[in-house]
Tab-separated table of C-alpha atoms in Angstrom:
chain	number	residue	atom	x	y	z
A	15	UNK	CA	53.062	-17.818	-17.308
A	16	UNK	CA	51.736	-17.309	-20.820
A	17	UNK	CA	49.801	-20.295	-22.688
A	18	UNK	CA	51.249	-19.875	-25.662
A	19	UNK	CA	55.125	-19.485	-24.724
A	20	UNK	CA	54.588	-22.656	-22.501
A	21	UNK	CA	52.696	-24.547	-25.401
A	22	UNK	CA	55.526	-23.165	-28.086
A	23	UNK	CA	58.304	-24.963	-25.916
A	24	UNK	CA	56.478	-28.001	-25.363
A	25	UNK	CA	56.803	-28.551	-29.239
A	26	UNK	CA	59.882	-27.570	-29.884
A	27	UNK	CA	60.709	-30.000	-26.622
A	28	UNK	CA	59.304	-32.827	-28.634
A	29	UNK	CA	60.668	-31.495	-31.563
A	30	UNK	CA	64.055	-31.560	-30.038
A	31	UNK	CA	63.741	-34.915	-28.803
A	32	UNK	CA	62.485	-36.728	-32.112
A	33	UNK	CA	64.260	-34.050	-34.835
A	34	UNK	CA	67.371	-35.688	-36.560
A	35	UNK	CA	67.448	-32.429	-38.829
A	36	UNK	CA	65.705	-29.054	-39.495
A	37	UNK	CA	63.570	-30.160	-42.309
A	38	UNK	CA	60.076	-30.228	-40.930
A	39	UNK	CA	58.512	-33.179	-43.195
A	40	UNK	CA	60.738	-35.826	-41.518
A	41	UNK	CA	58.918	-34.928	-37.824
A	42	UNK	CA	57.407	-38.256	-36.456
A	43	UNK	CA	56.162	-38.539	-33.064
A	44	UNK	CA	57.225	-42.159	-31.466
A	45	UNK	CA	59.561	-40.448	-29.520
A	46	UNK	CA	56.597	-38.401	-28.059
A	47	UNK	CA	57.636	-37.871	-24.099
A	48	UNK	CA	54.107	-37.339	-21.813
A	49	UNK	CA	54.944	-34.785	-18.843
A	50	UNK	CA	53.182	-32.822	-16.476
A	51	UNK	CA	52.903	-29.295	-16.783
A	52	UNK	CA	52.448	-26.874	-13.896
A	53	UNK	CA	51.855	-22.860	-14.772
A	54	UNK	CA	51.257	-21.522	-10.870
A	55	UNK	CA	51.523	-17.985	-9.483
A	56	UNK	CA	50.280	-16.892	-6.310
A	57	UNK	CA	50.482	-12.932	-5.707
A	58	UNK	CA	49.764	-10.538	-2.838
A	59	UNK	CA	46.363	-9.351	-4.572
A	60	UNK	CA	43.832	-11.017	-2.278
A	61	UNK	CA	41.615	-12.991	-4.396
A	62	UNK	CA	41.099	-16.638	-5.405
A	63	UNK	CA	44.146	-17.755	-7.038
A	64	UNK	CA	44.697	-20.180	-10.197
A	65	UNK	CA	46.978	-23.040	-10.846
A	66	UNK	CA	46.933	-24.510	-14.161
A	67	UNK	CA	48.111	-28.021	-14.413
A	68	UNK	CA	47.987	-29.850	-18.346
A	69	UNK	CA	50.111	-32.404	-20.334
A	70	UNK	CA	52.386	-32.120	-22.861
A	71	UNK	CA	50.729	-32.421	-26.219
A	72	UNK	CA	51.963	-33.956	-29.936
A	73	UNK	CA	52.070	-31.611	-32.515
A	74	UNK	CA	49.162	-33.056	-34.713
A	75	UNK	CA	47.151	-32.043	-31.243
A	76	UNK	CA	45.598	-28.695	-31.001
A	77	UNK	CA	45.376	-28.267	-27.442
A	78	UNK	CA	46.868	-29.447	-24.677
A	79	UNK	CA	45.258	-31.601	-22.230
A	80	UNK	CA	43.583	-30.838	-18.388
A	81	UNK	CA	45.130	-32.894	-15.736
A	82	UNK	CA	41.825	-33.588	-13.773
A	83	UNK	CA	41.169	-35.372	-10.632
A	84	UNK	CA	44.438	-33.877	-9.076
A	85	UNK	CA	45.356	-32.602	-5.039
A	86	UNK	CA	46.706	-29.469	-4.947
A	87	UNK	CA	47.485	-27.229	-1.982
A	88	UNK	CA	49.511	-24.528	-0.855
A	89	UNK	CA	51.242	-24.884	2.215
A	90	UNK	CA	52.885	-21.658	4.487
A	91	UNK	CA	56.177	-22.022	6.985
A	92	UNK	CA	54.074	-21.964	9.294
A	93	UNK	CA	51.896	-25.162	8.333
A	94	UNK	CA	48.705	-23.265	6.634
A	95	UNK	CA	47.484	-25.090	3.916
A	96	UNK	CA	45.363	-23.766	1.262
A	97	UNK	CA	43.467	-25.772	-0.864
A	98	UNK	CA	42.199	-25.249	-4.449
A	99	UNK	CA	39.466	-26.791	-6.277
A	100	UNK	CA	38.915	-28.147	-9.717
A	101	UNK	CA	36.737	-26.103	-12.119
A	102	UNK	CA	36.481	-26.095	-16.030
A	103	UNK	CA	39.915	-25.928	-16.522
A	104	UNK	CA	42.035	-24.332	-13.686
A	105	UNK	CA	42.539	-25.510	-10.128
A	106	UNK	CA	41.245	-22.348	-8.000
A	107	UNK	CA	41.683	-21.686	-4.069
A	108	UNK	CA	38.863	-22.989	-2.065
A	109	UNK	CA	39.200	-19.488	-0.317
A	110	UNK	CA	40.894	-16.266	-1.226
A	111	UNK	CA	43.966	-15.490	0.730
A	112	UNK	CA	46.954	-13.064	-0.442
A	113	UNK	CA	50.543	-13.925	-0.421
A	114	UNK	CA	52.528	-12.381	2.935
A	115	UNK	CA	55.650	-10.755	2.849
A	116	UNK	CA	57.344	-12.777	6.457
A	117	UNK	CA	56.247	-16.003	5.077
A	118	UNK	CA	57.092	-19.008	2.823
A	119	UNK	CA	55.102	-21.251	0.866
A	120	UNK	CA	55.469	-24.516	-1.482
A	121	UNK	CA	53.288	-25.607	-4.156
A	122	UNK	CA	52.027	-29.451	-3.470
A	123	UNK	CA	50.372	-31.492	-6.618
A	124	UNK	CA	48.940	-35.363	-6.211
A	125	UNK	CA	47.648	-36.691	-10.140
A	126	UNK	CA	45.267	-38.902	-10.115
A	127	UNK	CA	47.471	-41.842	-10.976
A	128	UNK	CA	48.999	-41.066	-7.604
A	129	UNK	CA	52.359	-39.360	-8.497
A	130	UNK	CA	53.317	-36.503	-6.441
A	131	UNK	CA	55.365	-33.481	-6.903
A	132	UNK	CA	56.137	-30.419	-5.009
A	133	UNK	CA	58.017	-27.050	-5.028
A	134	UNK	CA	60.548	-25.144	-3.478
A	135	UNK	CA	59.616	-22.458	-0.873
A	136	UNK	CA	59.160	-19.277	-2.218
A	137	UNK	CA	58.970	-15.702	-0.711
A	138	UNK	CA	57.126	-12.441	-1.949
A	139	UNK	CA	59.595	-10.049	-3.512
A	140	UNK	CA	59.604	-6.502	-2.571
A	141	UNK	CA	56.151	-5.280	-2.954
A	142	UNK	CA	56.486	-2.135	-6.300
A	143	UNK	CA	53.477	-0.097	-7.611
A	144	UNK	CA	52.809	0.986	-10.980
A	145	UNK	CA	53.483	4.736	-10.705
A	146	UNK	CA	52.033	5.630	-14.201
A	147	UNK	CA	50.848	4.218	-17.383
A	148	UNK	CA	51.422	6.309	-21.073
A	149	UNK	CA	50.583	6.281	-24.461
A	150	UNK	CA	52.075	8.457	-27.375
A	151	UNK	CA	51.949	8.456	-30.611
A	152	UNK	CA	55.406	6.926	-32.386
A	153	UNK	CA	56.878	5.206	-35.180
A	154	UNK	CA	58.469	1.874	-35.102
A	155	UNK	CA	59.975	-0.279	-37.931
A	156	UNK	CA	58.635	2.195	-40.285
A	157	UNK	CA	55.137	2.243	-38.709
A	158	UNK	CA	53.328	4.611	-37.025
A	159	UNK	CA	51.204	3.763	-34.277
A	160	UNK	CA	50.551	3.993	-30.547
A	161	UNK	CA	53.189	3.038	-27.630
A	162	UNK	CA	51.878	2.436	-24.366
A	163	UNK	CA	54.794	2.525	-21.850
A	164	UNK	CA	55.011	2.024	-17.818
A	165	UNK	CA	56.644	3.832	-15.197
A	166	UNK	CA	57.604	2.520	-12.052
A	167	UNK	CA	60.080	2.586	-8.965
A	168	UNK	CA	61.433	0.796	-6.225
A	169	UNK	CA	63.404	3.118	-3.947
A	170	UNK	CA	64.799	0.108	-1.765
A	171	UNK	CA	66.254	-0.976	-4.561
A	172	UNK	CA	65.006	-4.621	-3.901
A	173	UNK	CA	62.472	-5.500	-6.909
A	174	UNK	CA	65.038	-5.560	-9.790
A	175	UNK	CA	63.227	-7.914	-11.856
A	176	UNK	CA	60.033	-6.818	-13.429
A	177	UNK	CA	57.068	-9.011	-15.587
A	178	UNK	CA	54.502	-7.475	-17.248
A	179	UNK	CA	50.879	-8.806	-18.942
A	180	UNK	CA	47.998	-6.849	-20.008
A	181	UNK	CA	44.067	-7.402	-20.671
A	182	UNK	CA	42.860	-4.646	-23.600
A	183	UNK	CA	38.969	-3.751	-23.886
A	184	UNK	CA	37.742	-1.728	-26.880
A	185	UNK	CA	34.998	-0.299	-27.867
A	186	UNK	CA	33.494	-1.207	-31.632
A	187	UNK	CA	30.598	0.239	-33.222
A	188	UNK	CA	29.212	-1.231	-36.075
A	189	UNK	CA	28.929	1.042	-39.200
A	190	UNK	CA	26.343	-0.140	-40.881
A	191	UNK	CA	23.795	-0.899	-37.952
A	192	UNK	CA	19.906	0.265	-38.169
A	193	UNK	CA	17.797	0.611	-35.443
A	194	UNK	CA	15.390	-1.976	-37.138
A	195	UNK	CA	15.746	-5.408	-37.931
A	196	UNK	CA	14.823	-7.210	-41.214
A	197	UNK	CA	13.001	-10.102	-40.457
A	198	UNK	CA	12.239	-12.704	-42.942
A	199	UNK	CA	9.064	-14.835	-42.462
A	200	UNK	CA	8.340	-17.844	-44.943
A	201	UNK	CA	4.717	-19.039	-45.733
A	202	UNK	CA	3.069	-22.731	-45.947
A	203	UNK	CA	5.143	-24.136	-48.768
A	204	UNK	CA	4.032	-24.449	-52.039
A	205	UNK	CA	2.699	-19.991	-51.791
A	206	UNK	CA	3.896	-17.496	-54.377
A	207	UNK	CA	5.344	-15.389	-52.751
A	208	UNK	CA	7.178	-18.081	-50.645
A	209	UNK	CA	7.248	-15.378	-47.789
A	210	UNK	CA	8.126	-11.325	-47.400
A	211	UNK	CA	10.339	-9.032	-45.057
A	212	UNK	CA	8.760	-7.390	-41.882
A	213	UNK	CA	10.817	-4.537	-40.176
A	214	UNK	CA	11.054	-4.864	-36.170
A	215	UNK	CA	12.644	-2.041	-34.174
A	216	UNK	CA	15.900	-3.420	-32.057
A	217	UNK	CA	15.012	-4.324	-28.171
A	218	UNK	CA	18.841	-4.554	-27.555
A	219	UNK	CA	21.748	-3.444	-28.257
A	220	UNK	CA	23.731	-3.578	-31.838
A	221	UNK	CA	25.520	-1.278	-32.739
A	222	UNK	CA	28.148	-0.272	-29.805
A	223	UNK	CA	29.923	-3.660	-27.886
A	224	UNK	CA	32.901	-4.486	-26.438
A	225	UNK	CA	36.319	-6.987	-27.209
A	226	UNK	CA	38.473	-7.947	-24.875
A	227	UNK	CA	41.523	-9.957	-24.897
A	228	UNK	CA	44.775	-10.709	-23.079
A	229	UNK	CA	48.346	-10.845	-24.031
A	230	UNK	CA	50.108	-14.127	-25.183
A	231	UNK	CA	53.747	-12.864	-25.115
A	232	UNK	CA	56.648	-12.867	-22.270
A	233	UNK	CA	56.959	-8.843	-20.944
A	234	UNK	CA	60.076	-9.072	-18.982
A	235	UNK	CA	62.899	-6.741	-18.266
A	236	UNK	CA	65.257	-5.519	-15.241
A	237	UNK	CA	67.376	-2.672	-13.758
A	238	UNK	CA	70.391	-4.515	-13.250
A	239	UNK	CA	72.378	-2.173	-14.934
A	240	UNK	CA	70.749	0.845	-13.670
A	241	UNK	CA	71.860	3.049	-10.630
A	242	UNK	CA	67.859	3.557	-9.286
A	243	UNK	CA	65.713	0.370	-9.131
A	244	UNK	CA	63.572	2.687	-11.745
A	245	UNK	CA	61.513	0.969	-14.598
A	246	UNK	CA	61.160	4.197	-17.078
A	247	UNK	CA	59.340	4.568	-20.327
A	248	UNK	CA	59.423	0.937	-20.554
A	249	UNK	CA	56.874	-0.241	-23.596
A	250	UNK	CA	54.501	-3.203	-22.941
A	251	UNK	CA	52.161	-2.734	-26.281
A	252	UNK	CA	52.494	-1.744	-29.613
A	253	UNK	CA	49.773	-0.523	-31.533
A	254	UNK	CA	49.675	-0.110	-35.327
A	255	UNK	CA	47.739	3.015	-36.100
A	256	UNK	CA	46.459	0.899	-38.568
A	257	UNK	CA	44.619	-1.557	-36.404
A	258	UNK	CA	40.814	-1.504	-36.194
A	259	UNK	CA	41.353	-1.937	-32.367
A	260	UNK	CA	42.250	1.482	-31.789
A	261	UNK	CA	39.731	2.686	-34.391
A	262	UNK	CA	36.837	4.059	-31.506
A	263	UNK	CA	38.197	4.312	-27.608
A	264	UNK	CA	40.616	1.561	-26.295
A	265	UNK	CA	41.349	0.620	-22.787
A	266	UNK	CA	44.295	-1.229	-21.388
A	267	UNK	CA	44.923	-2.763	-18.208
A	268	UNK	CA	48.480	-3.404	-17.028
A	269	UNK	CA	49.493	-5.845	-14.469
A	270	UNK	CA	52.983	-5.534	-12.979
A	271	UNK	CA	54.745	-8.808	-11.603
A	272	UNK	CA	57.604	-8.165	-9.239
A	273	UNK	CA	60.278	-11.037	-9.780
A	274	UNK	CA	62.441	-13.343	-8.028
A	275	UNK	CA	65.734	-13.661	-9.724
A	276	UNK	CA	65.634	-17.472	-10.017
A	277	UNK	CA	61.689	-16.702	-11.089
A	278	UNK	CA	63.286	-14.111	-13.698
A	279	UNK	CA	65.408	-16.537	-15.476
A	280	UNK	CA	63.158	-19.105	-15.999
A	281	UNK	CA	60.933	-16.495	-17.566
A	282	UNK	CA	64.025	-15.085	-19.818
A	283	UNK	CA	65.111	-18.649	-20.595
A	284	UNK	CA	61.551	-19.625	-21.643
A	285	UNK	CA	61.475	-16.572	-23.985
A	286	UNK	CA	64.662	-17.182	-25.517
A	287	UNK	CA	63.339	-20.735	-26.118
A	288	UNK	CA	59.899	-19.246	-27.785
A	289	UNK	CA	61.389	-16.702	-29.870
A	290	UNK	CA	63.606	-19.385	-31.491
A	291	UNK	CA	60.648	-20.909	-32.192
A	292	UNK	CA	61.409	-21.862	-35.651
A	293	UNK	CA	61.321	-25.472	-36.556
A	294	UNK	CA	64.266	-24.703	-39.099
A	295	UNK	CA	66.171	-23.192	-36.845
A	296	UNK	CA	69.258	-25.002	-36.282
A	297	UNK	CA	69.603	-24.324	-32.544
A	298	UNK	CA	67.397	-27.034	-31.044
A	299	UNK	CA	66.811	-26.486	-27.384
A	300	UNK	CA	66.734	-28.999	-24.975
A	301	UNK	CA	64.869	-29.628	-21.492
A	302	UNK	CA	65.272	-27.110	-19.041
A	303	UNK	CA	64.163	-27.637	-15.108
A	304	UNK	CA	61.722	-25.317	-13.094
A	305	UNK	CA	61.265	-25.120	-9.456
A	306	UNK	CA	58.654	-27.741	-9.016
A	307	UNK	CA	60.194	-31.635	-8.890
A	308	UNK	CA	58.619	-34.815	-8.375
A	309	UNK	CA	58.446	-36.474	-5.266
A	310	UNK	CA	58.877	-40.641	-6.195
A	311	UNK	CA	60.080	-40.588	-9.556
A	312	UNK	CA	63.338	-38.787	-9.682
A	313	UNK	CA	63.778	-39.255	-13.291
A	314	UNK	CA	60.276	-37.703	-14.411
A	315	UNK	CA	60.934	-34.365	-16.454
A	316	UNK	CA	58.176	-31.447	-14.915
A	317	UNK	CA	57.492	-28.333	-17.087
A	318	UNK	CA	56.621	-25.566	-15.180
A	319	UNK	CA	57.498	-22.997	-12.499
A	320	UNK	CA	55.464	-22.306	-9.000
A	321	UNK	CA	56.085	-18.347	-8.210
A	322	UNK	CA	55.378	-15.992	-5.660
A	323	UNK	CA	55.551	-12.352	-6.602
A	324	UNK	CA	54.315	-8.961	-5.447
A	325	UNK	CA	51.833	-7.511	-8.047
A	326	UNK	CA	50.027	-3.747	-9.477
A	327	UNK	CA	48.206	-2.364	-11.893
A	328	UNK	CA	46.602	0.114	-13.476
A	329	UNK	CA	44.434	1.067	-16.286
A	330	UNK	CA	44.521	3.728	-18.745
A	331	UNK	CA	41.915	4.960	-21.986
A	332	UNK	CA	42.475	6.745	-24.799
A	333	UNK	CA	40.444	7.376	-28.355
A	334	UNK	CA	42.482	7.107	-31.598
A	335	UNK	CA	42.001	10.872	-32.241
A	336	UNK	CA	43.399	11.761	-28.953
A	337	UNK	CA	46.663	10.136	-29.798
A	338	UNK	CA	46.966	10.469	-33.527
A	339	UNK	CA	45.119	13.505	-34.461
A	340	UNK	CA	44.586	14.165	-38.325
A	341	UNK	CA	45.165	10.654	-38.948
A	342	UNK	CA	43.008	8.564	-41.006
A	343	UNK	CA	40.739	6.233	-38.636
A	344	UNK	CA	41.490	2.952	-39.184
A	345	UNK	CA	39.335	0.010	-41.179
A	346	UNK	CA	36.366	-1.115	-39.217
A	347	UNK	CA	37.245	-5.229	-38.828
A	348	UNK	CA	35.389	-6.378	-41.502
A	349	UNK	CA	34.543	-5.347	-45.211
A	350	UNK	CA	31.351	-3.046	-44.714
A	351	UNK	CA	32.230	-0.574	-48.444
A	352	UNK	CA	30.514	2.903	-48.688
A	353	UNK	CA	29.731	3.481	-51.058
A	354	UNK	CA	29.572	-0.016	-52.698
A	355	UNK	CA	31.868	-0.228	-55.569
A	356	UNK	CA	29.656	-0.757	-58.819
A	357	UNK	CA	31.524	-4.160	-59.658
A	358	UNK	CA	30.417	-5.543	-56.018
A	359	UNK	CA	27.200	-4.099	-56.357
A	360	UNK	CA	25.688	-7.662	-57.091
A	361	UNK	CA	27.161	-8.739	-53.705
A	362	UNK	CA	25.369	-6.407	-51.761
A	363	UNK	CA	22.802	-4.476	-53.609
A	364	UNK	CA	19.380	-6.949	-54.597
A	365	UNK	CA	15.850	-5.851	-55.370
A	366	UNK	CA	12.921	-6.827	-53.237
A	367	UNK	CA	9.998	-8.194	-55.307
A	368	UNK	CA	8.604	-12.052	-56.423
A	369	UNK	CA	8.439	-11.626	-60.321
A	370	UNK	CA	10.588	-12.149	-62.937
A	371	UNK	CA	14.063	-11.064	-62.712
A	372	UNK	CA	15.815	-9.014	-61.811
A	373	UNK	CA	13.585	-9.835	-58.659
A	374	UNK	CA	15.627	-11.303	-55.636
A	375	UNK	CA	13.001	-11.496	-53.195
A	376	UNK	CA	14.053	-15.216	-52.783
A	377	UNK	CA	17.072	-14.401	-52.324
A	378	UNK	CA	16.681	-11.842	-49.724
A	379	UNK	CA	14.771	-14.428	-47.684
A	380	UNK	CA	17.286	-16.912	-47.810
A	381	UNK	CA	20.103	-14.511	-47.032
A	382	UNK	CA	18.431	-12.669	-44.273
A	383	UNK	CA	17.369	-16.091	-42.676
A	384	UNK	CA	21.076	-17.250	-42.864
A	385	UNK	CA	21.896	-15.639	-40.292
A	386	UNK	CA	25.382	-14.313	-42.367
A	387	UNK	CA	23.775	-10.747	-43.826
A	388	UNK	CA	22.124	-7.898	-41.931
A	389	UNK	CA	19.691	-5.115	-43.481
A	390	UNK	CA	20.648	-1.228	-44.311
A	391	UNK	CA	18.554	0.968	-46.253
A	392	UNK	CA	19.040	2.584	-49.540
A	393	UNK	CA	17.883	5.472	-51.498
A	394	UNK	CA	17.199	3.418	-53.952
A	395	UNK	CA	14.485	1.342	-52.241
A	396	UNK	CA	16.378	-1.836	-53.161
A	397	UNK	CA	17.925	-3.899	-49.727
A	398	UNK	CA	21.742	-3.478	-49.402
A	399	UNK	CA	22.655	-6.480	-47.273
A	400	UNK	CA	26.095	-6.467	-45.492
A	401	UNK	CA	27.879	-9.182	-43.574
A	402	UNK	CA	26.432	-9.529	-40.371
A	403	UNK	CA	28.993	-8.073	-38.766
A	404	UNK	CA	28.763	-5.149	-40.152
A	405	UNK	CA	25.358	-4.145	-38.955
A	406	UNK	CA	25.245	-5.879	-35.556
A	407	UNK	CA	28.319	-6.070	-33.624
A	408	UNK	CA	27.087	-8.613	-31.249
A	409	UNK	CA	27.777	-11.326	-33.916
A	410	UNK	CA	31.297	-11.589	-32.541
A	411	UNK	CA	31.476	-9.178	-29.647
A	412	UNK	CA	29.779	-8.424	-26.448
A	413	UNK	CA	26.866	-5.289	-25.593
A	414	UNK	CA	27.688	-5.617	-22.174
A	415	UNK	CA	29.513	-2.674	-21.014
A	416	UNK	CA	32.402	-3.609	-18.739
A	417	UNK	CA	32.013	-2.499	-15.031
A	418	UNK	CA	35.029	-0.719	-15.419
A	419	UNK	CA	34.647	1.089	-18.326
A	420	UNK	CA	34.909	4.859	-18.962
A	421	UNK	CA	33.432	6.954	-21.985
């Protein structure tokens, strides 16, 4: 279950609870309501799996809160328990263990206030692959830019019901990186010059990292209304060709969640829920009810769902002029100009001496000890200092290569 769909109904679940109209400045929160919330799936990928467990959260609050201190296990139909652990900020299994096809299981939570809830028994759906993973170049909306699309098929004609997330890795390579640093060092105070620039050659990497991130939307559809149990050309990413993601080589990993149909329409329900997400909108929902309930207080609202489902993935890679050749590569993702327009020339361009102006050796120091500006030679023999960023990529990425990654 995605964070942010979950989050997005929580406040529009207050909202709808303390909203006498659709104008936004009349939102107080006394009638707040404090619930659990439980975002658990267990899949046959043998690992260590994760149960989330927060509270609803005000809308002045940025983040919802962990629900510490809490039992939770796993138990099978045939009386296996697994247990999971608390860590920063998920409950993980003590021991890794894969869901089975011939059995049942129910999710069991204790808080540490001592309420108790638990969940249906669930069973693994028909276990589906990932057959093949595509990306072409088309244009949607008006916009040109790179589809990536999954193939899949059941041929027992038993899955039906199909949820899809993704992790994306690319590759960025800072444009203005040199292989040697600018390194201010200041003298005893009170010296003219106050301190001068040495040049020390890079010991690690700058220039090529890595981003990652994961997807924060609901991927659902079905076959329903298909003759084959056959998920075809179905898109699970958009790209803009325009994005600065796709600029150098991209990677994307899909993961494929086989469905339940009761599992499916909480999913579809929550979606509706999110895209309606509006705070004008004049369709206010109300609570809806998972699969998990509580065990003492029959009264007590629980957000959440506990599912089983079979899952696959695969990854694919492509470079931007694989997919869109003759296009223009996008924008690197920040504001590194070449050449530097002469009315920002100020900005980047300063001269490096201690005398009367124009002299900016002072300013050169400060800048470069900042932290905020990075050093690229010029013709010239004057410093051109760009953001950070734009000479050393590992001021908001990684230069770790990813295990799995293929150039």
């Amino acid at each position: 279950m995605k964070k942010i769909f979950l989050y997005r109904f929580l406040v529009l679940l207050v909202l709808s609870s303390v909203l006498g109209c659709t104008t936004p400045y009349q939102y107080q929160t006394n009638g707040f309501e404090d619930a659990i919330v439980i975002e658990a799936t267990i899949t046959n990928e043998y690992k260590h799996q994760e149960i989330k467990l927060s509270r609803t959260y005000k809308l002045e609050e940025k983040t919802p809160t962990f629900e510490t201190k809490a039992t939770v296990f796993i138990t099978d139909d045939l009386g296996t328990k697994y247990d999971f652990q608390e860590t920063k900020d998920l409950y993980v299994s003590s021991d890794q263990f894969q869901a089975s096809p011939d059995r049942q299981y129910q999710l069991h939570v204790r808080t540490s206030n001592g309420r108790s809830y638990v969940s249906t028994t669930e069973k693994l759906p028909q276990q589906t692959q990932i057959n093949s993973l595509e990306s072409k170049a088309v244009t949607k909306n008006g916009e040109l830019g790179v589809e990536i699309t999954v193939n899949s098929a059941d041929p027992t004609n038993k899955s039906r019901y199909y949820r899809y997330e993704y992790e994306e890795t690319y590759r960025v390579v800072a444009p203005k990186w040199y292989y040697q640093k600018a390194v201010p060092v200041l003298f005893t105070p009170g010296t003219k010059p106050r301190g001068k620039v040495v040049f020390e050659d890079r010991t690690s990497e700058a220039r090529i990292c890595y981003l990652s991130q994961k997807s924060n939307e609901l991927i659902l559809t079905n076959t329903n209304q298909l003759s084959e149990d056959r998920v075809i050309n179905f898109p699970v990413r958009f790209i803009s060709s325009k994005d600065p993601i796709i600029r150098s080589r991209y990677s994307i990993l899909v993961k494929q969640y086989v469905q339940s149909l009761a599992a499916h329409t909480f999913f579809e329900t929550l979606k509706e829920i999110s895209n309606n997400g509006s705070i004008l909108s004049q369709t206010q929902p109300g609570f809806f009810y998972g699969n998990i309930n509580p065990v003492d207080n029959p009264g007590e609202k629980v957000i959440g769902y506990f599912e089983v489902s079979s899952y696959s993935e695969k990854r694919l890679f492509f470079n931007f002029i694989d997919v869109l050749p003759g296009q223009f590569i996008p924008k690197y993702q920040y504001d590194c100009p070449a050449p530097i327009p002469v009315a920002d020339k100020d900005s980047y361009i300063y001269k490096y001496c201690f005398d009367e102006p124009p002299c900016q050796g002072d300013v050169i120091l400060n800048l470069l000890a900042s932290g905020l500006r990075t050093y690229f030679p010029d013709e010239s023999g004057d410093y051109i200092l760009y953001p950070i960023e734009c000479g050393d990529c590992t001021s908001f990425s990684s230069n770790i290569k990813p295990l799995f990654w293929i150039d």
